[in-house]
XYZ file of N, CA and C in Angstrom:
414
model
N 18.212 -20.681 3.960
C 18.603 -19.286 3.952
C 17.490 -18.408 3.401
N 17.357 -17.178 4.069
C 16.385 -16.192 3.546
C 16.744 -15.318 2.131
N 15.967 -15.351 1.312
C 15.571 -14.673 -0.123
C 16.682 -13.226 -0.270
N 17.278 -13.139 -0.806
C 18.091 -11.740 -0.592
C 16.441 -10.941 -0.954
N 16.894 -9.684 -0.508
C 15.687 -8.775 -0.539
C 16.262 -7.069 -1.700
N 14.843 -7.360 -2.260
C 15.308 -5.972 -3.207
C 14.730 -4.494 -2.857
N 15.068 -3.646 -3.209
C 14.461 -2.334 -2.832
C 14.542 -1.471 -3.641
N 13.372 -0.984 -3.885
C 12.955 0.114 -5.287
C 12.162 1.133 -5.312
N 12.408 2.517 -5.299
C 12.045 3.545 -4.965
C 11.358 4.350 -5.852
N 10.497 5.057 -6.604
C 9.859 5.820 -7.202
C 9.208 7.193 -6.876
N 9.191 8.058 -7.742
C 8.199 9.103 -7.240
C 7.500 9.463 -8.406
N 6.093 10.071 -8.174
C 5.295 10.512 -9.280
C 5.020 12.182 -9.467
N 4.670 12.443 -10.411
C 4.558 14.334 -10.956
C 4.383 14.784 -9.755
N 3.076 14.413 -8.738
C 3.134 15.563 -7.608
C 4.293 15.599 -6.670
N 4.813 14.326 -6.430
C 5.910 14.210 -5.834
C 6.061 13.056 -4.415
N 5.012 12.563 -4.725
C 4.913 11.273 -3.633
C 5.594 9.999 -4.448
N 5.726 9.792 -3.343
C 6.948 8.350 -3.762
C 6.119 7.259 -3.009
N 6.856 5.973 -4.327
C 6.376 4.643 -3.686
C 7.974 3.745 -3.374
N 7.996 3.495 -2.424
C 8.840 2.432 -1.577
C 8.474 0.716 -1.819
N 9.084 -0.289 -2.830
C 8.841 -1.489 -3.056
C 9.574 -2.354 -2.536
N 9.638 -3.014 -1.769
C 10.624 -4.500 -1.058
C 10.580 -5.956 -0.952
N 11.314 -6.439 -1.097
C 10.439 -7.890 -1.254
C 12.187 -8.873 -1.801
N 11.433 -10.393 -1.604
C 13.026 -10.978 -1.941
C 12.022 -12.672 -1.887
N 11.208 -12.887 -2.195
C 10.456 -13.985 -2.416
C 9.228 -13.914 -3.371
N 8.032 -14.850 -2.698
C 6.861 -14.808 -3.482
C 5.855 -13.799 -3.418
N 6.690 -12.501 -2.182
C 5.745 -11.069 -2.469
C 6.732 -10.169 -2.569
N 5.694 -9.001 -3.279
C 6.280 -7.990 -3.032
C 5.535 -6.852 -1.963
N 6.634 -6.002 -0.952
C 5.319 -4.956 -0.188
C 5.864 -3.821 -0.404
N 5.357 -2.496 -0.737
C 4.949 -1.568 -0.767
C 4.530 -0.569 0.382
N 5.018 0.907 -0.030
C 4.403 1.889 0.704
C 4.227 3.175 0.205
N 3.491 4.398 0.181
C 3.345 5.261 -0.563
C 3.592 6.374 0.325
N 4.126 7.128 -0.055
C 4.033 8.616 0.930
C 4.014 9.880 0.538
N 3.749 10.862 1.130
C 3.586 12.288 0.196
C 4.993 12.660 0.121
N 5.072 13.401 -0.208
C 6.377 14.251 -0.473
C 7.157 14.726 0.946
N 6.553 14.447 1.785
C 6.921 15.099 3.182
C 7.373 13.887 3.990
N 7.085 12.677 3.407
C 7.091 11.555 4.170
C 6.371 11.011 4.986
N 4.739 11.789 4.771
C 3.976 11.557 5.875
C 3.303 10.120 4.992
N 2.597 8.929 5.401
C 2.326 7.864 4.835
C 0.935 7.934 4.328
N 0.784 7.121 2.887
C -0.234 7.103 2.009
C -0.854 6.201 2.209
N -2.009 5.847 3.055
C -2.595 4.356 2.746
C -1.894 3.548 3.569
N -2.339 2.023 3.449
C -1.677 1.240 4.382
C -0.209 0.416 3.769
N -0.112 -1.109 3.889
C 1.215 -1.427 3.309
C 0.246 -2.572 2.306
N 1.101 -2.132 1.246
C 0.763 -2.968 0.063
C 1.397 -4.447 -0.204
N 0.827 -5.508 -0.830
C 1.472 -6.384 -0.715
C 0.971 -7.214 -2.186
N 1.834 -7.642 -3.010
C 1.278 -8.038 -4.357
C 2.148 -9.456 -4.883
N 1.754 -10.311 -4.783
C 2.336 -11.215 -5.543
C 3.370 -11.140 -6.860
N 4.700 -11.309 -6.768
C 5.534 -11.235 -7.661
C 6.117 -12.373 -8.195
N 7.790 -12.090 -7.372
C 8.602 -12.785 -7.150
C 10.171 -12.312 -7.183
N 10.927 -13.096 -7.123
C 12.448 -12.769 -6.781
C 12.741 -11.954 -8.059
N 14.217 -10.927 -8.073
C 14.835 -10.161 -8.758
C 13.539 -9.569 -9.578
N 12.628 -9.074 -8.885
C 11.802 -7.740 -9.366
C 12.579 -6.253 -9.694
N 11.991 -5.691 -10.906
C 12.148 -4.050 -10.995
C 10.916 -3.632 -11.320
N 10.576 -2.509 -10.186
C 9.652 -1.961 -10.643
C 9.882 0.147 -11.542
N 8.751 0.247 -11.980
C 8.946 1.677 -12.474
C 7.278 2.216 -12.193
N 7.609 3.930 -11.233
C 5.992 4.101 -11.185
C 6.214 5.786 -12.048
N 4.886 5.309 -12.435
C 4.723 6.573 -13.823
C 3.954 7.831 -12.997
N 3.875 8.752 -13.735
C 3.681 10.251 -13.374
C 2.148 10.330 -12.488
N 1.378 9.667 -12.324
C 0.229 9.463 -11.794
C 0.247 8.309 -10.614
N 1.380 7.888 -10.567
C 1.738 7.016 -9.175
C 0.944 5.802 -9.453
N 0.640 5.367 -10.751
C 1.189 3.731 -10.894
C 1.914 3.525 -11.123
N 1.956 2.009 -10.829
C 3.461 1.520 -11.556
C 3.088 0.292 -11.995
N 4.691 -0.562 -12.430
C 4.678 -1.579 -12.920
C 5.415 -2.503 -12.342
N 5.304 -3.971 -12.035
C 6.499 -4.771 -11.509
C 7.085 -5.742 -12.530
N 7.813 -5.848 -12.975
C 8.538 -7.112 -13.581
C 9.433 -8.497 -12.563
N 8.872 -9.411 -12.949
C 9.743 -10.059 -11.772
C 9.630 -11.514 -12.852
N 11.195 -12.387 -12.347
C 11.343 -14.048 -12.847
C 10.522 -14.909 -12.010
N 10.114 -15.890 -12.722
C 9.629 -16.466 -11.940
C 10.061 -18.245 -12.744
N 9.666 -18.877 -12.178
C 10.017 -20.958 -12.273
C 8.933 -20.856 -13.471
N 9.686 -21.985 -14.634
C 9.030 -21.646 -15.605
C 7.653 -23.431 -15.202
N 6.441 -23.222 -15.627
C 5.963 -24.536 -14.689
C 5.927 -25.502 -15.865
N 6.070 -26.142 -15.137
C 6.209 -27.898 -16.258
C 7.686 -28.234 -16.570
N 9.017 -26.913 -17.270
C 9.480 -26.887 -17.405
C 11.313 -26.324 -16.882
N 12.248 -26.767 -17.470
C 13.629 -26.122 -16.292
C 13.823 -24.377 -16.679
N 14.217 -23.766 -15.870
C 14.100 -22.302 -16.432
C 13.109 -21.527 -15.795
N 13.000 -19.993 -16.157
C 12.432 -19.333 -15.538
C 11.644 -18.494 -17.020
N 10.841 -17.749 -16.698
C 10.268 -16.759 -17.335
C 10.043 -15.565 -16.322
N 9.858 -14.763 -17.462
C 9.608 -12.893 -17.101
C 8.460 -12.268 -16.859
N 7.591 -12.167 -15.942
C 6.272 -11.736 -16.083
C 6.244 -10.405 -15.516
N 5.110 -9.499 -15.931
C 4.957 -8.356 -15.378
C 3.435 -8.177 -15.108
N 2.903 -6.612 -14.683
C 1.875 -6.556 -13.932
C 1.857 -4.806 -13.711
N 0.638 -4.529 -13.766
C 0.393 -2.947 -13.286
C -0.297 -2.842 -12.679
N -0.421 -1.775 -11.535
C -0.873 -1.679 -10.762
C -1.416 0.263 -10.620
N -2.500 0.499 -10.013
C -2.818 1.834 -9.879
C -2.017 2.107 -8.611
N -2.214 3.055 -8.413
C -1.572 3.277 -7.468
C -1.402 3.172 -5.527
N -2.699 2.945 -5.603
C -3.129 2.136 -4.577
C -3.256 0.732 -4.302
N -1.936 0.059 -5.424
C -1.828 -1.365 -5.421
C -3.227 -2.177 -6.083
N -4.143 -1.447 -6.328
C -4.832 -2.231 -6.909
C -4.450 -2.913 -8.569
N -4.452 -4.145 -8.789
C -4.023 -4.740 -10.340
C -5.316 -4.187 -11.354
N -3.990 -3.488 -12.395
C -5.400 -3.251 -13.167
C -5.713 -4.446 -14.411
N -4.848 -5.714 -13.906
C -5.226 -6.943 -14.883
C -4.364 -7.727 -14.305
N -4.516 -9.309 -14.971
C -3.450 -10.289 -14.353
C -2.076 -10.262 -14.988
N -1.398 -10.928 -14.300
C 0.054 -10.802 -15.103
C 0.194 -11.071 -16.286
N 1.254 -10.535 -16.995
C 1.229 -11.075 -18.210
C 2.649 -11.746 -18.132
N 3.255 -12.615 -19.107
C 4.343 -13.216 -19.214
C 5.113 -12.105 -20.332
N 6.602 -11.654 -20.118
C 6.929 -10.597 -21.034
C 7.238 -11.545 -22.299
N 8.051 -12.428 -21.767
C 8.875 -13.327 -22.853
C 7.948 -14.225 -23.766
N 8.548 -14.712 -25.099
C 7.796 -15.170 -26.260
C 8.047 -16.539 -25.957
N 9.729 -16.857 -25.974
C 10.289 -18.374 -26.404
C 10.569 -18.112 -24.828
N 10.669 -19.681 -24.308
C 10.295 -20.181 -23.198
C 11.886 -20.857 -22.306
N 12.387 -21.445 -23.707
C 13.708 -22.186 -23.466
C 14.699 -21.292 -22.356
N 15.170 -21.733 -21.732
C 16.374 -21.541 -21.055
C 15.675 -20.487 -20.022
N 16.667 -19.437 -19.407
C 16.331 -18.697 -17.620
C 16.008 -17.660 -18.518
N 15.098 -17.251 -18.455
C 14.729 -15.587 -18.755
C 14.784 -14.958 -17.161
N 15.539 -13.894 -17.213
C 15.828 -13.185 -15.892
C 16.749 -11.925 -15.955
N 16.620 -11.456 -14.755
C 17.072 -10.199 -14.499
C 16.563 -8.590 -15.407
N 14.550 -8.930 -14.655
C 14.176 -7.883 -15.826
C 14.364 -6.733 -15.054
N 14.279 -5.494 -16.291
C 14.407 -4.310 -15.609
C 13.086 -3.417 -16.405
N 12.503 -2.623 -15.976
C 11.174 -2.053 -16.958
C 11.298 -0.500 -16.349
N 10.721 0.269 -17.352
C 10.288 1.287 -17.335
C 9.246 1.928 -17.836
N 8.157 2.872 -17.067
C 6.722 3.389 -18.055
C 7.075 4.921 -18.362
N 6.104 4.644 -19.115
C 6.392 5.862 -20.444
C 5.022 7.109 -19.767
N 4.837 8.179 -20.202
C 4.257 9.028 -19.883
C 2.732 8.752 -20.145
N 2.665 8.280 -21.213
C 1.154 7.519 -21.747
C 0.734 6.214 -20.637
N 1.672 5.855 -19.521
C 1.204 4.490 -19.008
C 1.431 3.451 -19.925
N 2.231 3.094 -21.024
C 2.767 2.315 -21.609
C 4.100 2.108 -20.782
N 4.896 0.783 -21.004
C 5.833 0.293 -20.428
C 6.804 -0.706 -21.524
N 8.084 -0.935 -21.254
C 8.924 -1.286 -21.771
C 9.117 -2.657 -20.688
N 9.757 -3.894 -21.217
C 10.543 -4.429 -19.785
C 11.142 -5.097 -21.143
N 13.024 -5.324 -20.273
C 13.986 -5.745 -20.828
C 14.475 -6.961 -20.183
N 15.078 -7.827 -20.419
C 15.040 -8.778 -19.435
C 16.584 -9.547 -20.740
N 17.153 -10.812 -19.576
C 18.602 -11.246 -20.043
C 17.734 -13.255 -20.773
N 18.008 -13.309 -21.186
C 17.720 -14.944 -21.595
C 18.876 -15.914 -21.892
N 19.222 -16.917 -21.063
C 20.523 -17.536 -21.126
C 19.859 -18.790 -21.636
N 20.770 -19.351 -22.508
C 20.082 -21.227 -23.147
C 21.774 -21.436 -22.946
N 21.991 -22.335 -22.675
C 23.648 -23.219 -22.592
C 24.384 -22.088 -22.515
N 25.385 -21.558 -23.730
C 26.118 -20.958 -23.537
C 26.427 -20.084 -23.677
N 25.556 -19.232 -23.986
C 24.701 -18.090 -24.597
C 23.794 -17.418 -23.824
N 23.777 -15.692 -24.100
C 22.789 -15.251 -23.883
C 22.611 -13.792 -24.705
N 21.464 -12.995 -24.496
C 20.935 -12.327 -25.520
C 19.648 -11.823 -24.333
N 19.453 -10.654 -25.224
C 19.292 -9.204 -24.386
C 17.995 -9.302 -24.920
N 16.739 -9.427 -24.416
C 15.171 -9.040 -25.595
C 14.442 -7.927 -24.667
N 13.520 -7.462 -25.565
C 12.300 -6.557 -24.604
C 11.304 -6.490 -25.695
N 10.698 -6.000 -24.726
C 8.782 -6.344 -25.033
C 8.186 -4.650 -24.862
N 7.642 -4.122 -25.632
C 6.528 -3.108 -25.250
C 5.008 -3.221 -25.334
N 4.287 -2.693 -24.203
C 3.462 -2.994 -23.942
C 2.809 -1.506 -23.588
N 1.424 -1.714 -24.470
C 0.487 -0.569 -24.541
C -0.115 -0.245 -23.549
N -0.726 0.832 -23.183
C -1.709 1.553 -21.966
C -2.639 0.806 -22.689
N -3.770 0.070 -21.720
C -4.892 -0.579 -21.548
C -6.134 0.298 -21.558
């Protein structure tokens, strides 16, 4: 069966919006002015499943997405920024500290400075608990 697919919409101060989709190991992208006429070509960035992205006032953004934790059972939370022309302005980072159990279902938001928040759910057995991470403009 195919990846359910997510869809996430943004706009920045001048008023162009970015369009994000994806439901596997990418995510694609599109940018447009305010009129709907198209920005650039289609973007395409390595993620993964149950991504949220948030794009800040200058039309970057950020993606948060779960991903298979490697070696181990479980998932982790990684995120990633991007300018606005999809270019990465670094490699991913992992949001989460402790590793144990599914870290998932992140949700993030950036701040006016290009700083970002991401919140994300962490389940171990029978339990779970709510964490987030902030993360500075570079």
């Amino acid at each position: 069966p195919a990846a359910a697919s997510s869809l996430h919409i943004g706009k920045d101060d001048d008023g162009n919006f970015l369009i994000l989709w994806g439901g596997g190991a990418t995510v694609f992208g599109r940018r447009y002015q305010g009129d709907a006429t198209p920005i650039g070509g289609l973007l395409r960035m390595p993620a993964g499943p149950g991504f949220d992205a948030a794009v800040g006032g200058k039309g970057n953004f950020v993606l948060a997405w779960e991903a298979p934790d490697a070696g181990a059972p479980g998932t982790n939370v990684f995120t990633r920024r991007f300018k606005a022309d999809g270019t990465p302005f670094g490699p991913p980072l992992r949001a989460n500290v402790h590793a144990r159990g599914a870290q998932k279902l992140p949700q993030v938001g950036i701040g006016a400075d290009g700083g970002f928040i991401v919140v994300w759910q962490s389940v171990l057995d029978d339990s779970s608990d709510i964490f987030a991470r902030r993360f500075e403009r570079k």
